């Protein structure tokens, strides 16, 4: 059963790297949605190793599917449609270079994961390195892309990384908190979507790097 | 009692949405803010029972931050009517609902006894403050809102990661873990590498929310573009919530025997913030951006104070109260200046003492209180922190740098603000009208700042002492 867990994690990582390499915003959102679906499978796969799948894991799975696989991509696609942007025109760091940096970050993640000892063996040796990779690649997207929507995708990828870390604590984390976190994330994206729409109306583009009249 | 306090603003937010007129909405906000203040007063009288099996309860640090938030909201609520009458007319439906939601979120933050729930509450406070920034619907306001959202969101995401790391650090041999503040403070064995990583992430994450340098990039833009009463709430109450977060994790580190590790980072970050503020305050041309850098400085002083154990903590808690009052005076007065002169660019707002005497005097009081002149409260708290730094630090260097930055900021602030008050009014400019509702709240804050500088009432002193004890080793 461990094989399918590892496969899911590898899939998450590949989809994450793919969203760094693409220039089309629609594709980046689609990759994120697939990635969220793979991430949603992980708690179920972790629990199938020990037999019973708890209600907790099912609820987590359902919430992730509803909010991250369907809800968030829908909101993002809508703001892309309304803002009529298709491609990331001038990223601060070129796509080739971003991919190279992304690869380096993945390597760094594997090195970093060895530095943090765990009392209990994690469900998969890939869990922590993949979580670190999502975190760092998400940050890379936020700082290196100029379209507000791509920055939000970066933020969401980061959030998925944190979700994977959270799965280390699957059995002991209170539900209430997890639901709160997921709902907050959803509302955050909702608010960001509104702001993106307003940016577009005000400036006729959603290029956040042209938002630079405020500086010292 | 606690339930009423937490639910009141949230229910009021829901009620305010279908109301017919904006006037009624502002009135509702006033009533709720004053009722909230009365309830908080009642809590000082009689401590409330915990709710939901202890998830929500008020301890000393929580009560202090709740009280300053409630005072600030009440002042802003009184001020808002007069301010909005003269501001550009905008529909207030979302604005008032967001204000009420923000008050609810801030109250919730102060009552959370579980770090996961705490994170959720902080995130709600960020999201409910975003619509407030966009009130004027200008391109610049939009830019500030976007920066605020994306920078705070990344900060808060790092804080969530830090929270998860802390739970991993607290995992014991049987796989059980906890994020209850009382468990973590009770000397539970924590895995050192995970605790260190967690402290760094939480400090960066919540430090972004506080606006510590070098994570302060959003602050001048947001405080410079937000309506001044909103900026007063952000600079006084919301940053204090983030301070509460940093204080809680510092306490957890101290109880786990990692006080030196936490202290070194807190002192470093505090000094960097003060240094960056000192450099950028000098030569600032916009009054509200000047105040934003002053806020970066005050946040630096707060974490610097947290780095020196119980004694420094006492100074920091006194300072957080004084800073909230001071930001109340300064931003509300900035709102008056903005409405009287139509700009907060300092070159065109000189001679206020002659043109608008009340605002001019308040401006001077805010300045003197803000740079820490006696007899105002900030002098006492800055001095307490200095004493703790000299007594508790291994070397005198942090204290020396602290004094040096305070001196530079003192000169920079005075050089910038004094001409606003004094200076010659330009020929042909008439005296300006100042409605009472926009001058009384900052005047009351000024009196309170003065009182706290001369006399700290014994119940408050006891509460500050109890709060600071959470920063020491168990005992």
Short mmCIF file of C-alpha atoms in Angstrom, two decimals, chain A residues 116-120 135 139 142 148 151-152 155 158-159 162 165-166 168-169 172-174 177 180-181 184 187-188 191-192 195-196 198-199 202-203 208 211-216, chain B residues 55 114 116-117 119-120 123-124 127 134 137 139-140 142-143 146-147 149 153-154 157-158 160-161 164-165 167-168 171-177 179 193-194 221 225 284 289 293:
data_model
loop_
_atom_site.label_atom_id
_atom_site.label_comp_id
_atom_site.label_asym_id
_atom_site.label_seq_id
_atom_site.Cartn_x
_atom_site.Cartn_y
_atom_site.Cartn_z
CA UNK A 116 14.76 17.27 11.36
CA UNK A 117 14.57 14.05 13.35
CA UNK A 118 11.14 12.56 14.11
CA UNK A 119 10.25 10.48 17.13
CA UNK A 120 7.90 8.41 15.01
CA UNK A 135 6.47 25.38 0.33
CA UNK A 139 7.25 31.09 -2.45
CA UNK A 142 4.92 34.46 -5.39
CA UNK A 148 -1.68 38.57 -9.36
CA UNK A 151 0.88 34.77 -7.12
CA UNK A 152 -2.31 33.40 -5.61
CA UNK A 155 0.24 30.92 -2.20
CA UNK A 158 2.49 26.79 -0.30
CA UNK A 159 -0.68 26.07 1.63
CA UNK A 162 1.64 23.04 4.98
CA UNK A 165 3.12 18.74 7.08
CA UNK A 166 -0.12 18.76 9.02
CA UNK A 168 2.17 14.14 10.31
CA UNK A 169 -0.38 14.88 13.02
CA UNK A 172 -4.11 14.05 16.99
CA UNK A 173 -5.08 17.34 15.40
CA UNK A 174 -8.56 18.54 16.41
CA UNK A 177 -9.04 23.62 13.74
CA UNK A 180 -11.19 26.52 10.37
CA UNK A 181 -7.93 26.50 8.43
CA UNK A 184 -10.01 30.60 6.11
CA UNK A 187 -12.26 33.00 2.15
CA UNK A 188 -8.74 34.35 1.62
CA UNK A 191 -11.17 38.10 -1.04
CA UNK A 192 -8.08 37.97 -3.25
CA UNK A 195 -9.24 42.41 -5.27
CA UNK A 196 -7.88 40.96 -8.53
CA UNK A 198 -10.89 45.41 -8.85
CA UNK A 199 -7.24 45.73 -9.91
CA UNK A 202 -8.93 50.10 -12.04
CA UNK A 203 -5.76 49.57 -14.05
CA UNK A 208 0.90 43.46 -9.78
CA UNK A 211 1.34 48.50 -8.72
CA UNK A 212 4.32 50.56 -7.70
CA UNK A 213 3.21 54.10 -7.07
CA UNK A 214 3.68 53.54 -3.35
CA UNK A 215 7.32 53.49 -2.43
CA UNK A 216 9.95 55.41 -0.55
CA UNK B 55 -10.73 26.63 24.10
CA UNK B 114 -5.28 26.75 21.66
CA UNK B 116 -4.50 26.27 16.17
CA UNK B 117 -7.63 28.24 16.98
CA UNK B 119 -4.13 31.03 14.04
CA UNK B 120 -7.66 30.82 12.66
CA UNK B 123 -6.44 34.97 9.82
CA UNK B 124 -10.06 36.11 10.28
CA UNK B 127 -9.39 39.06 6.10
CA UNK B 134 -10.13 49.72 0.14
CA UNK B 137 -11.66 52.92 -3.94
CA UNK B 139 -5.85 52.92 -7.36
CA UNK B 140 -3.41 53.60 -4.56
CA UNK B 142 -6.11 49.03 -4.16
CA UNK B 143 -2.36 48.67 -4.42
CA UNK B 146 -3.17 43.85 -2.53
CA UNK B 147 0.21 44.24 -0.81
CA UNK B 149 -3.26 40.65 1.48
CA UNK B 153 -1.10 35.82 3.76
CA UNK B 154 2.41 34.55 3.19
CA UNK B 157 1.00 30.75 6.10
CA UNK B 158 4.48 30.61 7.66
CA UNK B 160 0.60 28.06 10.31
CA UNK B 161 3.65 26.00 9.37
CA UNK B 164 2.34 22.55 12.84
CA UNK B 165 6.06 22.31 13.66
CA UNK B 167 2.78 20.31 17.39
CA UNK B 168 5.43 17.98 15.93
CA UNK B 171 4.75 14.84 20.06
CA UNK B 172 5.62 12.35 22.76
CA UNK B 173 6.65 8.70 22.48
CA UNK B 174 3.05 7.47 22.13
CA UNK B 175 2.31 9.79 19.21
CA UNK B 176 0.14 12.15 21.25
CA UNK B 177 0.60 15.88 20.79
CA UNK B 179 -1.31 22.75 20.94
CA UNK B 193 15.29 21.07 16.53
CA UNK B 194 11.55 21.24 15.77
CA UNK B 221 1.59 51.73 2.12
CA UNK B 225 -3.61 54.82 2.22
CA UNK B 284 9.90 61.23 5.36
CA UNK B 289 3.85 57.15 6.29
CA UNK B 293 7.62 53.87 10.42
#
